[in-house]
Tab-separated table of C-alpha atoms and ligand atoms in Angstrom:
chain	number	residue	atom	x	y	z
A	18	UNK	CA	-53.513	-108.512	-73.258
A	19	UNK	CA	-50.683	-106.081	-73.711
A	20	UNK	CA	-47.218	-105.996	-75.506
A	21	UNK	CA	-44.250	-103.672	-76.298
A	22	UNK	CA	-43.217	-103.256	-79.954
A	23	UNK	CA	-40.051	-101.616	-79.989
A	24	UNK	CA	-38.116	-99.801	-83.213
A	25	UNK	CA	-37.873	-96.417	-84.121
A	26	UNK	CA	-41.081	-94.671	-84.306
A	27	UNK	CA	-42.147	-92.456	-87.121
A	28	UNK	CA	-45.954	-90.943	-87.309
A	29	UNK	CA	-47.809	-87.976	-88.715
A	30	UNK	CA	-49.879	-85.578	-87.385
A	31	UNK	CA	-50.326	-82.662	-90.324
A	32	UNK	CA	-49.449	-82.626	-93.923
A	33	UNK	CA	-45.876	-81.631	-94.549
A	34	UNK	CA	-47.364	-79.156	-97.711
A	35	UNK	CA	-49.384	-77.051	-94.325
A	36	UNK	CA	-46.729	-77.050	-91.880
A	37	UNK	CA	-43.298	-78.157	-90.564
A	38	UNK	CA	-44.331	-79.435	-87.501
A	39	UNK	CA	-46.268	-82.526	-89.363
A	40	UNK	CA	-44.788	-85.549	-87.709
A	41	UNK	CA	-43.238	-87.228	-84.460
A	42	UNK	CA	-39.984	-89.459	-84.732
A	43	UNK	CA	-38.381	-91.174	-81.827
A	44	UNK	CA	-35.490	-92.577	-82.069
A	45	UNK	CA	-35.691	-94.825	-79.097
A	46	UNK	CA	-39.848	-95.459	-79.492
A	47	UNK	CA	-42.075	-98.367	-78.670
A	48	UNK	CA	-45.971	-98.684	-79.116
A	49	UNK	CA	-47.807	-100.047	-76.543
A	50	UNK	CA	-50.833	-102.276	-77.616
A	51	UNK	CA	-54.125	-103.652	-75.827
A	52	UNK	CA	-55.917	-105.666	-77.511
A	53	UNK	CA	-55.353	-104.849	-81.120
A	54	UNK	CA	-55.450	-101.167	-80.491
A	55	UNK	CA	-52.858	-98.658	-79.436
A	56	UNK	CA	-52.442	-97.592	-76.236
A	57	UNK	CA	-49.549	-95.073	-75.706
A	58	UNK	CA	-46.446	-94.239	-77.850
A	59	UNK	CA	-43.332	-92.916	-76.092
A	60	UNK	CA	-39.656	-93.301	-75.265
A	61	UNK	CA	-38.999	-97.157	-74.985
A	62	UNK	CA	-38.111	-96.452	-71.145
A	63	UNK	CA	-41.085	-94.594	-70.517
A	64	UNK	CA	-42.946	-97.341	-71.514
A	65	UNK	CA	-41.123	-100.734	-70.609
A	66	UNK	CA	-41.765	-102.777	-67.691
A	67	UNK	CA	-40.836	-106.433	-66.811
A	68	UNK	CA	-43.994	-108.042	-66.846
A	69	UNK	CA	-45.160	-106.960	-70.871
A	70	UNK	CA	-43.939	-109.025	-73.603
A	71	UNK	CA	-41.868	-107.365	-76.112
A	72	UNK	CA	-40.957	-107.461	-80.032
A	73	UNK	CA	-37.642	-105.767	-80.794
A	74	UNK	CA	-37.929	-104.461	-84.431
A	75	UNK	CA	-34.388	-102.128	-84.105
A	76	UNK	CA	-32.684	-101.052	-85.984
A	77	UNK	CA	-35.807	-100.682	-88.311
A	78	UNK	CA	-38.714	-98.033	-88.573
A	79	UNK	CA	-42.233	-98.743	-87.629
A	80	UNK	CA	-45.096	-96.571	-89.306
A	81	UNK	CA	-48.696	-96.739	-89.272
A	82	UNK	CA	-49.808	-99.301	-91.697
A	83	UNK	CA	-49.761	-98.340	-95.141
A	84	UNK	CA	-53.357	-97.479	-97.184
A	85	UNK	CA	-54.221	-98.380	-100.603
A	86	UNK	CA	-57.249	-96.515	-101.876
A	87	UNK	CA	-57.771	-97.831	-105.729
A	88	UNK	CA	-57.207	-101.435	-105.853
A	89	UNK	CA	-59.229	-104.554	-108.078
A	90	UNK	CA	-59.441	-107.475	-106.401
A	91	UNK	CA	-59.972	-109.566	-109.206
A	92	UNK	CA	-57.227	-108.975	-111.396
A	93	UNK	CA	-54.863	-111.022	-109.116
A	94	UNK	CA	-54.123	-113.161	-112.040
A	95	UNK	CA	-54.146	-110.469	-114.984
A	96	UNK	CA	-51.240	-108.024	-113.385
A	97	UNK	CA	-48.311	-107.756	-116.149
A	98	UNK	CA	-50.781	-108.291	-119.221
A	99	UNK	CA	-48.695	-107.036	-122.214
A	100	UNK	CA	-49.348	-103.713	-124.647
A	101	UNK	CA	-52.959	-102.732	-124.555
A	102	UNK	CA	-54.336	-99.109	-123.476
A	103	UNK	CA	-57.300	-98.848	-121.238
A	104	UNK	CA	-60.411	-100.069	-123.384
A	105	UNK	CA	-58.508	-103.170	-125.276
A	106	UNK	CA	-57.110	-104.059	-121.902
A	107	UNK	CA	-60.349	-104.464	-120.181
A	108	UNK	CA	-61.853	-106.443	-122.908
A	109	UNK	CA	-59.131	-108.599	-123.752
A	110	UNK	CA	-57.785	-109.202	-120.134
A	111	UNK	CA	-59.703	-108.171	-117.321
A	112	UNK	CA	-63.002	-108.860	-118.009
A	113	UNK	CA	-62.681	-112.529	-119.070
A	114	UNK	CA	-60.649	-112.420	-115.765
A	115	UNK	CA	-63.390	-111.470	-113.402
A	116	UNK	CA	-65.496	-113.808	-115.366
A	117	UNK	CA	-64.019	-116.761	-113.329
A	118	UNK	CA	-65.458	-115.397	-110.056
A	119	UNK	CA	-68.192	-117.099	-110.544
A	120	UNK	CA	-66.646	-120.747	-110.506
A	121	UNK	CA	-67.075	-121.879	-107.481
A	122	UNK	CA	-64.365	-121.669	-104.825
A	123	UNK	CA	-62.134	-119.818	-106.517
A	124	UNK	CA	-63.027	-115.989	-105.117
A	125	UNK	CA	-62.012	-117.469	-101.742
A	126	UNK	CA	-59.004	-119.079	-102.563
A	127	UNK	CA	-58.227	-115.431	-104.655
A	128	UNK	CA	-59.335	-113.243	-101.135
A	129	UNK	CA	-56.709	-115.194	-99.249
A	130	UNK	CA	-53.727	-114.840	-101.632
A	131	UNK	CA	-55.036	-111.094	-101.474
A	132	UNK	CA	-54.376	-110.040	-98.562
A	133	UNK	CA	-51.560	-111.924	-98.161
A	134	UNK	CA	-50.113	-109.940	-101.009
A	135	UNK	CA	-51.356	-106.767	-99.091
A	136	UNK	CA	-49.831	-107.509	-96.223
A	137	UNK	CA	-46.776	-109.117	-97.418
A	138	UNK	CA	-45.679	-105.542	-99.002
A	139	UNK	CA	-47.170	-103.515	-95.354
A	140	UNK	CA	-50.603	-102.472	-96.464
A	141	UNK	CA	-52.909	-102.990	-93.869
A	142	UNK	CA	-56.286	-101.289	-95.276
A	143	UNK	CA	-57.353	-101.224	-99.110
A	144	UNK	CA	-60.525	-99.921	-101.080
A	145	UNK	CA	-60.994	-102.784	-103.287
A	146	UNK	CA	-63.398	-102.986	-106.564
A	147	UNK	CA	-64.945	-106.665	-106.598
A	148	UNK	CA	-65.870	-108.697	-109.770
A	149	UNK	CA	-69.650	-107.963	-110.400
A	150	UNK	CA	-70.634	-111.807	-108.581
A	151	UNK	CA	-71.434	-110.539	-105.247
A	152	UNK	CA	-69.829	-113.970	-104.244
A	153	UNK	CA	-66.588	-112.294	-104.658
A	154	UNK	CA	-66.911	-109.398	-102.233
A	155	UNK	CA	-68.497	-111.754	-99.663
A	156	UNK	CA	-65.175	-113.775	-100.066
A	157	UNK	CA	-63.393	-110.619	-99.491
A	158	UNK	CA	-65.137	-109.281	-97.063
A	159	UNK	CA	-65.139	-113.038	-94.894
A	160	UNK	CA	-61.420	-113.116	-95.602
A	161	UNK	CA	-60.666	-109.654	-94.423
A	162	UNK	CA	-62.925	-110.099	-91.562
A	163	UNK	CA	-61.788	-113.203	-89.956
A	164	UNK	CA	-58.218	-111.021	-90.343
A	165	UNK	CA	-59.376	-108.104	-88.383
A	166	UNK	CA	-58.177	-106.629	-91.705
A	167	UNK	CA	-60.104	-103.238	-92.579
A	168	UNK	CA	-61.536	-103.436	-96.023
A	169	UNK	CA	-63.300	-100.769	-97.722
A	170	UNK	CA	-64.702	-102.891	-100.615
A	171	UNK	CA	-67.749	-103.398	-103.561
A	172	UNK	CA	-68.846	-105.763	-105.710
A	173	UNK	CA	-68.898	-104.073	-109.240
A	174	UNK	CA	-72.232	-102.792	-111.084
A	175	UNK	CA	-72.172	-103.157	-114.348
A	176	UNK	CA	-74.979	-103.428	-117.195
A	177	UNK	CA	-73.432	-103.257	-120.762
A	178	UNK	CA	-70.390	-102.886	-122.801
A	179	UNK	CA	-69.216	-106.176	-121.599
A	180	UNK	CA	-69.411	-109.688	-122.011
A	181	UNK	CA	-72.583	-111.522	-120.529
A	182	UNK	CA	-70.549	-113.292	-117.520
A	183	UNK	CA	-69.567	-110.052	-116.130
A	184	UNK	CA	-72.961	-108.109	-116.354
A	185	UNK	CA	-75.854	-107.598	-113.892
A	186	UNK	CA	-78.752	-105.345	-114.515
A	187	UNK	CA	-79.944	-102.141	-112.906
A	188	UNK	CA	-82.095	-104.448	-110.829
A	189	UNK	CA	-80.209	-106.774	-109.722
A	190	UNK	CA	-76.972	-104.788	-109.172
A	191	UNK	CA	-79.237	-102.419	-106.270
A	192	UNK	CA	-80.170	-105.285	-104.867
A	193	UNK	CA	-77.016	-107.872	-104.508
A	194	UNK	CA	-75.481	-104.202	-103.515
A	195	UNK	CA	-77.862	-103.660	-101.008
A	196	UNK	CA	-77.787	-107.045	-99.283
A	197	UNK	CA	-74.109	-107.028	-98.881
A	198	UNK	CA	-74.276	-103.593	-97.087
A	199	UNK	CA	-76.759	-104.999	-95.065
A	200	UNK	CA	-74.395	-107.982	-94.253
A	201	UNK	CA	-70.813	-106.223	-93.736
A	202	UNK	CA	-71.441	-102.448	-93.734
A	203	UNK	CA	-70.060	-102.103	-89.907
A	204	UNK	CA	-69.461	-106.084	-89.311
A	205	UNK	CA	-65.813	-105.834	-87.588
A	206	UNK	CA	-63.788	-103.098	-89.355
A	207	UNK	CA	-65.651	-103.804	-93.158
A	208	UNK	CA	-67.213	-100.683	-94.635
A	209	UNK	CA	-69.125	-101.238	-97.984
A	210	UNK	CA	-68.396	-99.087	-101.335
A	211	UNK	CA	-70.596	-98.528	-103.413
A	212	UNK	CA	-68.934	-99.493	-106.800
A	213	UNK	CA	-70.315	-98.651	-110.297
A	214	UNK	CA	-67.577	-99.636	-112.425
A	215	UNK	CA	-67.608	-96.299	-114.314
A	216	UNK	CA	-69.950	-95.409	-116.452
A	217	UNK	CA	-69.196	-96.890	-119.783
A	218	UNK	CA	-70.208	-100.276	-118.607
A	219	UNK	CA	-73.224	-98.446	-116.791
A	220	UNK	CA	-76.815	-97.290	-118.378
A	221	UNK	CA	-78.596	-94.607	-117.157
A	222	UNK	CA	-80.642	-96.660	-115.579
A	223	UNK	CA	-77.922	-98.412	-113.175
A	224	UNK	CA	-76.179	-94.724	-112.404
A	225	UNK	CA	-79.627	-93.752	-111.119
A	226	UNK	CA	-79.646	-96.896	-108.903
A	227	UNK	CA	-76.037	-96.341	-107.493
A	228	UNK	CA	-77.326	-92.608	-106.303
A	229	UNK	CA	-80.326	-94.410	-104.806
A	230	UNK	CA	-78.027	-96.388	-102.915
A	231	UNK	CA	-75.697	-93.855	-101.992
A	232	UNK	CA	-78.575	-91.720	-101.044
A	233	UNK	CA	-79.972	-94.788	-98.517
A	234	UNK	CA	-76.569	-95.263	-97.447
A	235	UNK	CA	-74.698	-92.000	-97.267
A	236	UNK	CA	-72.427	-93.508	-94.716
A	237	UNK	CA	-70.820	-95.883	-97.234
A	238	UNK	CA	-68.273	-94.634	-100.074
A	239	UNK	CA	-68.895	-94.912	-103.310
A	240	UNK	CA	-65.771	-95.508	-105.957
A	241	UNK	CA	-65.492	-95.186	-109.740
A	242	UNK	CA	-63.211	-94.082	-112.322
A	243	UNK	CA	-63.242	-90.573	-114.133
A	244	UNK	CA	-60.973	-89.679	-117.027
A	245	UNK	CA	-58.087	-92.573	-117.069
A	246	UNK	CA	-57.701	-92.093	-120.991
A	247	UNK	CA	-58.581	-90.322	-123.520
A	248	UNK	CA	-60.718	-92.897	-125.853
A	249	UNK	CA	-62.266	-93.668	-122.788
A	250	UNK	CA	-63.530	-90.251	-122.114
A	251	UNK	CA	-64.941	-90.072	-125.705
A	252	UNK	CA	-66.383	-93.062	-125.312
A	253	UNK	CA	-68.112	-92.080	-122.363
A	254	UNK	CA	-69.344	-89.056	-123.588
A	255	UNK	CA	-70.923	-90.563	-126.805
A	256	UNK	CA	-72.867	-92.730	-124.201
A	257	UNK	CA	-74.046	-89.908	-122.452
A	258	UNK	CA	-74.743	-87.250	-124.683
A	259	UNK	CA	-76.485	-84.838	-122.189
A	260	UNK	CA	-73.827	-84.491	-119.962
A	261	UNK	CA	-71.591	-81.649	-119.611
A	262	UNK	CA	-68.366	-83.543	-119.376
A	263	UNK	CA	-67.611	-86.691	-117.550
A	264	UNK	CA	-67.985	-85.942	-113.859
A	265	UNK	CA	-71.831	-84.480	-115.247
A	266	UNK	CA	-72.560	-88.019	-115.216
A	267	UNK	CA	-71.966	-88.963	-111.336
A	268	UNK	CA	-73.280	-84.909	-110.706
A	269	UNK	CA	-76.850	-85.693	-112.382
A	270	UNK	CA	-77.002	-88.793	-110.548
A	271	UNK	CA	-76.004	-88.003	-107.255
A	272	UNK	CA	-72.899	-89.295	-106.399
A	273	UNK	CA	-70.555	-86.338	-105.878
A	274	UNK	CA	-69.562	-86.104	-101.778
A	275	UNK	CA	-66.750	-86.319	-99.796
A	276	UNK	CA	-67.304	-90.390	-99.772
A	277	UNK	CA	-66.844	-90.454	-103.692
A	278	UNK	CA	-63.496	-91.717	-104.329
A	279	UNK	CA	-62.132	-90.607	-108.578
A	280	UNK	CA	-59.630	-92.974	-109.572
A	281	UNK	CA	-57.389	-91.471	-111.842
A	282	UNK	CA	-59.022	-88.204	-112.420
A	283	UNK	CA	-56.424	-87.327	-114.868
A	284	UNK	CA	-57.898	-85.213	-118.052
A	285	UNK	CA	-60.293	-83.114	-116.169
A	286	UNK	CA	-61.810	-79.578	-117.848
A	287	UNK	CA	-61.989	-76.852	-115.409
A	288	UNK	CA	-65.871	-77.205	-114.498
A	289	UNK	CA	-65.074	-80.980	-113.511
A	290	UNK	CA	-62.168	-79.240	-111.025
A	291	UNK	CA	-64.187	-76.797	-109.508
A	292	UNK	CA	-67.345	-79.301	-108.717
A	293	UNK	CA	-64.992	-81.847	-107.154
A	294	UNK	CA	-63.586	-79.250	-105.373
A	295	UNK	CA	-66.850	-77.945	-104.638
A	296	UNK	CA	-68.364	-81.433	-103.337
A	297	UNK	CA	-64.970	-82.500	-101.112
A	298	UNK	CA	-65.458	-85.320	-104.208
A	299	UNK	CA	-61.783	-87.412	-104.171
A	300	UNK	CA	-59.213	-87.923	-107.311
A	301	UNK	CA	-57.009	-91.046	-106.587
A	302	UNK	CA	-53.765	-91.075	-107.964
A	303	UNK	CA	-52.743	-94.211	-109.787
A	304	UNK	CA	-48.928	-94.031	-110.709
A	305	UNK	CA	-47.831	-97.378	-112.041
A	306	UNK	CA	-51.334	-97.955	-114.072
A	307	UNK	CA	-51.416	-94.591	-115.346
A	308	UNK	CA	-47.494	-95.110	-116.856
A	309	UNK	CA	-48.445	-98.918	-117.366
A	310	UNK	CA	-51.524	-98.068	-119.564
A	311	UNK	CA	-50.074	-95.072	-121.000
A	312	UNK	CA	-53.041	-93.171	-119.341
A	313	UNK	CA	-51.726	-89.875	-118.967
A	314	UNK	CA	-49.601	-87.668	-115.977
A	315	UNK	CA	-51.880	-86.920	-112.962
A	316	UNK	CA	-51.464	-83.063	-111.656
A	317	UNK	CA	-51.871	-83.707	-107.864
A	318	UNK	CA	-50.331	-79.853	-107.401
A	319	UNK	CA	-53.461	-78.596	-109.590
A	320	UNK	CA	-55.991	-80.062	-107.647
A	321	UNK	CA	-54.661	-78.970	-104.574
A	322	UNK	CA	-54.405	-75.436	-105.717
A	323	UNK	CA	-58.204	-75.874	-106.314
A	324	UNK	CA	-59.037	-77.372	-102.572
A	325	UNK	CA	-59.242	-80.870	-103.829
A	326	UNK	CA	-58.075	-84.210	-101.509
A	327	UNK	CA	-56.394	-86.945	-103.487
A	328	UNK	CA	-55.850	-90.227	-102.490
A	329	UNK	CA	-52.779	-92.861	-104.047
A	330	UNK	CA	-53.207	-96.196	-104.941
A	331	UNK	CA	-51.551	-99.179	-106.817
A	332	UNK	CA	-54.799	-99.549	-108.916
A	333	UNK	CA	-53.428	-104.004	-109.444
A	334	UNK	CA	-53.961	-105.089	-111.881
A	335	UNK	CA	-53.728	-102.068	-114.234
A	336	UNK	CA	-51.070	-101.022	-111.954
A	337	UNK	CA	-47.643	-103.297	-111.725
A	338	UNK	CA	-47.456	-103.096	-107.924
A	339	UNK	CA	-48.554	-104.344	-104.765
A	340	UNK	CA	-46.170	-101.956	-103.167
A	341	UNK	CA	-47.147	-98.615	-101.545
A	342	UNK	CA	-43.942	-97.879	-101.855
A	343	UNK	CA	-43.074	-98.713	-105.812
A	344	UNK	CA	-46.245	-96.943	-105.905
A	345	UNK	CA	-44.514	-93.565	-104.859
A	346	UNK	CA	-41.845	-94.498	-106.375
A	347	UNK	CA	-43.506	-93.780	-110.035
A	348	UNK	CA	-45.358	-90.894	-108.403
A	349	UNK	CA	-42.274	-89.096	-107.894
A	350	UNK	CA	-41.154	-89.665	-111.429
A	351	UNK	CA	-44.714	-88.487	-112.645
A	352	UNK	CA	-44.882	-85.550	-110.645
A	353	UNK	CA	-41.369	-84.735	-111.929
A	354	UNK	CA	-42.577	-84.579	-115.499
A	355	UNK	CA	-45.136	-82.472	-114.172
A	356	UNK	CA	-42.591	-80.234	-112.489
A	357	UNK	CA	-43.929	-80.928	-109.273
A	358	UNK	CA	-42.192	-82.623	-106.006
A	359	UNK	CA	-43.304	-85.465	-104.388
A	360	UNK	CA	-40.560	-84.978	-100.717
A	361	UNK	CA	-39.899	-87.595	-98.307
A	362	UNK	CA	-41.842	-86.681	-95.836
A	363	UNK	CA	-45.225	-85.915	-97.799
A	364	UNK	CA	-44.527	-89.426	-99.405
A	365	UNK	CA	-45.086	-91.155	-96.690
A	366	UNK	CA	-47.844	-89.127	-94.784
A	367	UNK	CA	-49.990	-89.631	-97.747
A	368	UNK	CA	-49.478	-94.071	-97.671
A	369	UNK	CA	-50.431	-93.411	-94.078
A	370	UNK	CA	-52.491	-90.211	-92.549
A	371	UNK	CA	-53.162	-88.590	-95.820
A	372	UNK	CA	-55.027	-91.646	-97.155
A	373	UNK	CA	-56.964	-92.557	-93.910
A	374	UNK	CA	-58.097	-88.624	-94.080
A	375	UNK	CA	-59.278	-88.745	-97.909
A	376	UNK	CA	-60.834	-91.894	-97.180
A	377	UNK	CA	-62.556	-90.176	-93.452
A	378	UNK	CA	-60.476	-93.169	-91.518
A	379	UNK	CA	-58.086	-91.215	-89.627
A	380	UNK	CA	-59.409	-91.553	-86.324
A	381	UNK	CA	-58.784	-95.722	-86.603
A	382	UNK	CA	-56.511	-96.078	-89.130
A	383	UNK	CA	-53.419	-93.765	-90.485
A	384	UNK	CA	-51.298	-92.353	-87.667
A	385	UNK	CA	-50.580	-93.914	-84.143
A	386	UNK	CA	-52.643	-91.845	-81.831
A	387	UNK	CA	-53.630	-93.880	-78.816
A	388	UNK	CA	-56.937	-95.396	-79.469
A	389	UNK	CA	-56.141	-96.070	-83.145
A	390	UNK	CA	-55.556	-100.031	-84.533
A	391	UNK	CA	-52.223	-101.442	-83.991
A	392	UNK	CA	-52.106	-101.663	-88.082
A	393	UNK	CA	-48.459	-101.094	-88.578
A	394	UNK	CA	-45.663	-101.598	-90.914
A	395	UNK	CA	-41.802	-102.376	-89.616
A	396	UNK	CA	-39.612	-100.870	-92.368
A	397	UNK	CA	-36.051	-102.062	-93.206
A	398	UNK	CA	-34.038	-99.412	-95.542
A	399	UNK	CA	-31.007	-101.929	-95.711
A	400	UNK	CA	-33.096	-104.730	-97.332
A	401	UNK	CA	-31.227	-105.143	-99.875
A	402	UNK	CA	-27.654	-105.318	-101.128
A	403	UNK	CA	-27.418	-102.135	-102.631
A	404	UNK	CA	-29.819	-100.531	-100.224
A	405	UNK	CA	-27.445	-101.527	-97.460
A	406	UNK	CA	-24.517	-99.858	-99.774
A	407	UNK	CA	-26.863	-96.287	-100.605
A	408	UNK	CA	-27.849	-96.761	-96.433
A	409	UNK	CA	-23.956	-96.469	-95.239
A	410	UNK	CA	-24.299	-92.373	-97.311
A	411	UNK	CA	-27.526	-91.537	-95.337
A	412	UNK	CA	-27.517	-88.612	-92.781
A	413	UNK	CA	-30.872	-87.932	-92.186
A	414	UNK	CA	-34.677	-89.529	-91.753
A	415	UNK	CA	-34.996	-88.099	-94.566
A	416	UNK	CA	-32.487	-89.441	-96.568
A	417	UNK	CA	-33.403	-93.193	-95.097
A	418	UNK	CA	-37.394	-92.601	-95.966
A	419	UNK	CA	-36.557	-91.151	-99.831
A	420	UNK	CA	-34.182	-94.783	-100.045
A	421	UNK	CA	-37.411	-96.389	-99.146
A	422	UNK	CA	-39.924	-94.334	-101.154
A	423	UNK	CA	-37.183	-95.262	-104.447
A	424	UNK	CA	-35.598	-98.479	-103.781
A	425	UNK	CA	-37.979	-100.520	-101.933
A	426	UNK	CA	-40.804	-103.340	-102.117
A	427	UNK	CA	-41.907	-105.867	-100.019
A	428	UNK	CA	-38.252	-107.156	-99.012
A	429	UNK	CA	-38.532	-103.677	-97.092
A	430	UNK	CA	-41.092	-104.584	-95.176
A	431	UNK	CA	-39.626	-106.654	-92.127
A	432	UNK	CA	-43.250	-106.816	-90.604
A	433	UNK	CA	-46.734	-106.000	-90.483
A	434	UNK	CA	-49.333	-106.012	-87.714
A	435	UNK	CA	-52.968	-105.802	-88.293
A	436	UNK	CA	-55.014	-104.974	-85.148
A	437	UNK	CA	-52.066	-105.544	-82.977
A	438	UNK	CA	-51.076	-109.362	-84.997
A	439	UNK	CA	-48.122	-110.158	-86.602
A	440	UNK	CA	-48.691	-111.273	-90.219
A	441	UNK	CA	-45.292	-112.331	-91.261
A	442	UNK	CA	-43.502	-114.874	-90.017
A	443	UNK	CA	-41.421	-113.681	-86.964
A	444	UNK	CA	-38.130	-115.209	-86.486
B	15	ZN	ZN1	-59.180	-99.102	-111.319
C-alpha cells in the first residue's frame, strides 16, 4: 500500500557544525511511503500519479520525526512539582510516584496517555527510564508496540536509598532485566536499555550486575545519569569511596561504550571528559530539567571540542516539556549563558539525525532516506496568533525554523506519522 504526503520537505544529511552542505529542502516535496517505510523523496511532480492517495500538508513543513533521548515514563503525573533540587525532588515526588506502578492497571492506562503525549507534540521515538516494576516497561513496551512506535526503554534497577516500593535487589533486578530483553529486545521496532537508575540508588553489587548484562547484551543501550547536581555528586562519591570521580563508577563496572547514554553530564572533571570521549560514551542534554531543578548549564561546545556525541532530551518529569521543540528552546538560552550558539539549522538536525546517530538509529529513524520509517512530523510556524504575526517578517527557512525552535509546542505540530500512520486526527 502506497501514498503521497505532500508539504515542504526539510531533511538532514550532515551536521551543520561539519559542513554547509548538511541538509535537503524542497519547496515543492512529497514522501512517498510503502508500507510504513519511505520509499522516495522528490519534487511533488516527480513523484505524483493518479492512482496513489495523497495527504496535502502545504503550506507546512514535514521533518523526520522528532527523537527524545532522556525521558521517565513514570513521572507522567509528577511534571510541574514545585521548589525542590534534585535529591528532595526524588524523594518527595518521584519516587512515591513510581511507587503506584505497581497497582494494577494503572502502568497501562499511563503507557497510553504516553505516547499520546509523545506524539501529540511530533516525537516519534523516545529512550524512556521505567519505574523499577518490570510491569511498567512491559506496558510500555506493549503500548509502543501495538503503535509501531520505536521505543528504546528499561525498567529501572535500583537497590537502596529509596523507599521499599520502589526497590529490587541485585538479584532480582538482572533477572526481571533479563527476561524483558528476552521478550522485546528486537520484537517490532523495541530495543531494551539497560537502566540502572544511577548509582546512588545502586550498591556495588547491582552496578556489577548491570555490566553483566550489558556485557551479555552488548547490543542493547544502557542509560543512567552522571553529574545532574552538585549534592548529588557528593553524595555519590561518599557511596563509592574508591572511585576516581563519578563516571569511575560505570568505568570499574563496565558500562562505558558507545551504547551508554549520560543524562545530564553537566559537572564533569577533565578525566571524566577524556574517558567518555575515549569510550564514544554519550552526555544527554537536558535543558528544561537542568533550569527546572536548578542543576547547572550543560557545555555541549566543550564536549565536542573533546570528540564527545551528545544527545537532547526533555528529561519529563524533571523537565517541564513534552516538546522537542520547548526543549531547544531552553537550550538556546543555556548555551547563551554559556556563550555558545545553538543555530537553526543545528537545532533541528540534532531533534532528528543528530539524535538517531548518538543513539546508532540513523539508518531507520532520523532523516528521510528511502528505506527509513515514515516517522514524521508536519510543522506549522503560523500556529499561533502571534506566530502568524512574527511569520508575515520571515525571509528565510531559517528564519521560519528559529520561530519554531522559540515559539512553538505541540499547537505546531499539525501532524505526526509513525511508520507511515497518522496519529492525529486528520481533518
Ligand atoms: Zn532523568
Amino acid at each position: 500500500m502506497q501514498q503521497l504526503i505532500r508539504g515542504r520537505v526539510l531533511s538532514f544529511h550532515a551536521d551543520p557544525h561539519d559542513t554547509t552542505d548538511n541538509h535537503r529542502y524542497r519547496e515543492y516535496g512529497a514522501i512517498l511511503v510503502e508500507d510504513g517505510r519511505i520509499l522516495a523523496v522528490d519534487d511533488y511532480t516527480a513523484l505524483a500519479r493518479p492512482d496513489l492517495p495523497e495527504i496535502d500538508h502545504r503550506p507546512h513543513l514535514i521533518l523526520p520525526g522528532f527523537i527524545d533521548t532522556h525521558i521517565h515514563f513514570p513521572q507522567v503525573q509528577v511534571i510541574a512539582s514545585w521548589g525542590a533540587q534534585l535529591l528532595d525532588w526524588l524523594n518527595t515526588y518521584t519516587f512515591p510516584e513510581e511507587a503506584r506502578f505497581r497497582q494494577q492497571g494503572h502502568a497501562p492506562a499511563m503507557a497510553d496517555a504516553f505516547l499520546n503525549l509523545l506524539t501529540d507534540h511530533g516525537t516519534t521515538t523516545a529512550v524512556a527510564f521505567c519505574s523499577v516494576h518490570p510491569e511498567s516497561a512491559e506496558a510500555l513496551f506493549s503500548a509502543a508496540h501495538a503503535r509501531n512506535m520505536a521505543m528504546v526503554a528499561g525498567k529501572v534497577m535500583m537497590d537502596r536509598n529509596a523507599p521499599p516500593e520502589v526497590l529490587d535487589t541485585p538479584r532480582q533486578g538482572y533477572d526481571d532485566s533479563k527476561a524483558l530483553i528476552d521478550r522485546w529486545h528486537g520484537t517490532g521496532r523495541q530495543r531494551y536499555a539497560i537502566t540502572p537508575r544511577f548509582a546512588i540508588t545502586s550498591t556495588p553489587e547491582q552496578m556489577a550486575m548491570a555490566g553483566q548484562l550489558a556485557r551479555e547484551h552488548p547490543d542493547c543501550h544502557v542509560q543512567t545519569h552522571l553529574s545532574e547536581n552538585l549534592d548529588e555528586i557528593d553524595f555519590t562519591l561518599s557511596l563509592y569511596p574508591q572511585a576516581r570521580d563519578y563516571l569511575d563508577i560505570y568505568e570499574t563496572h563496565g558500562l562505558l561504550s558507545p551504547k551508554l547514554l549520560l543524562g545530564h553530564s553537566i559537572h564533569l572533571r577533565p578525566r571524566e571528559i577524556a574517558r567518555m570521549a575515549e569510550t564514544g560514551s554519550r552526555a544527554v542534554f537536558c535543558p528544561t530539567s537542568n533550569l527546572f531543578l536548578g542543576s547547572g548549564l550543560f557545555d555541549k561546545g566543550g564536549l565536542r571540542a573533546a570528540g564527545i556525541t551528545s544527545g537532547i532530551a526533555t528529561d519529563v518529569g524533571g523537565g517541564t516539556s513534552y516538546s522537542m521543540l520547548q526543549t531547544l528552546n531552553e537550550g538556546y538560552k543555556i548555551l547563551q549563558l554559556r556563550g555558545q550558539k545553538l543555530t537553526p539549522l543545528s537545532a533541528f538536525h540534532w531533534i532528528t539525525r543528530g539524535n538517531a546517530m548518538a543513539l546508532g538509529m540513523d539508518r531507520d529513524i532520523g532523516t528521510l532516506d528511502p528505506g527509513s520509517m515514515a516517522d514524521l512530523v508536519v510543522l506549522d510556524a503560523r500556529a499561533t496568533p502571534a506566530m502568524a504575526l512574527r511569520m508575515d517578517r520571515a525571509e528565510t527557512l531559517e528564519q521560519e525554523l528559529f520561530i519554531l525552535q522559540i515559539m512553538g509546542d505541540d499547537r505546531s505540530i499539525a501532524q505526526t506519522y509513525v511508520a507511515g500512520r497518522a496519529m492525529k486526527p486528520t481533518g
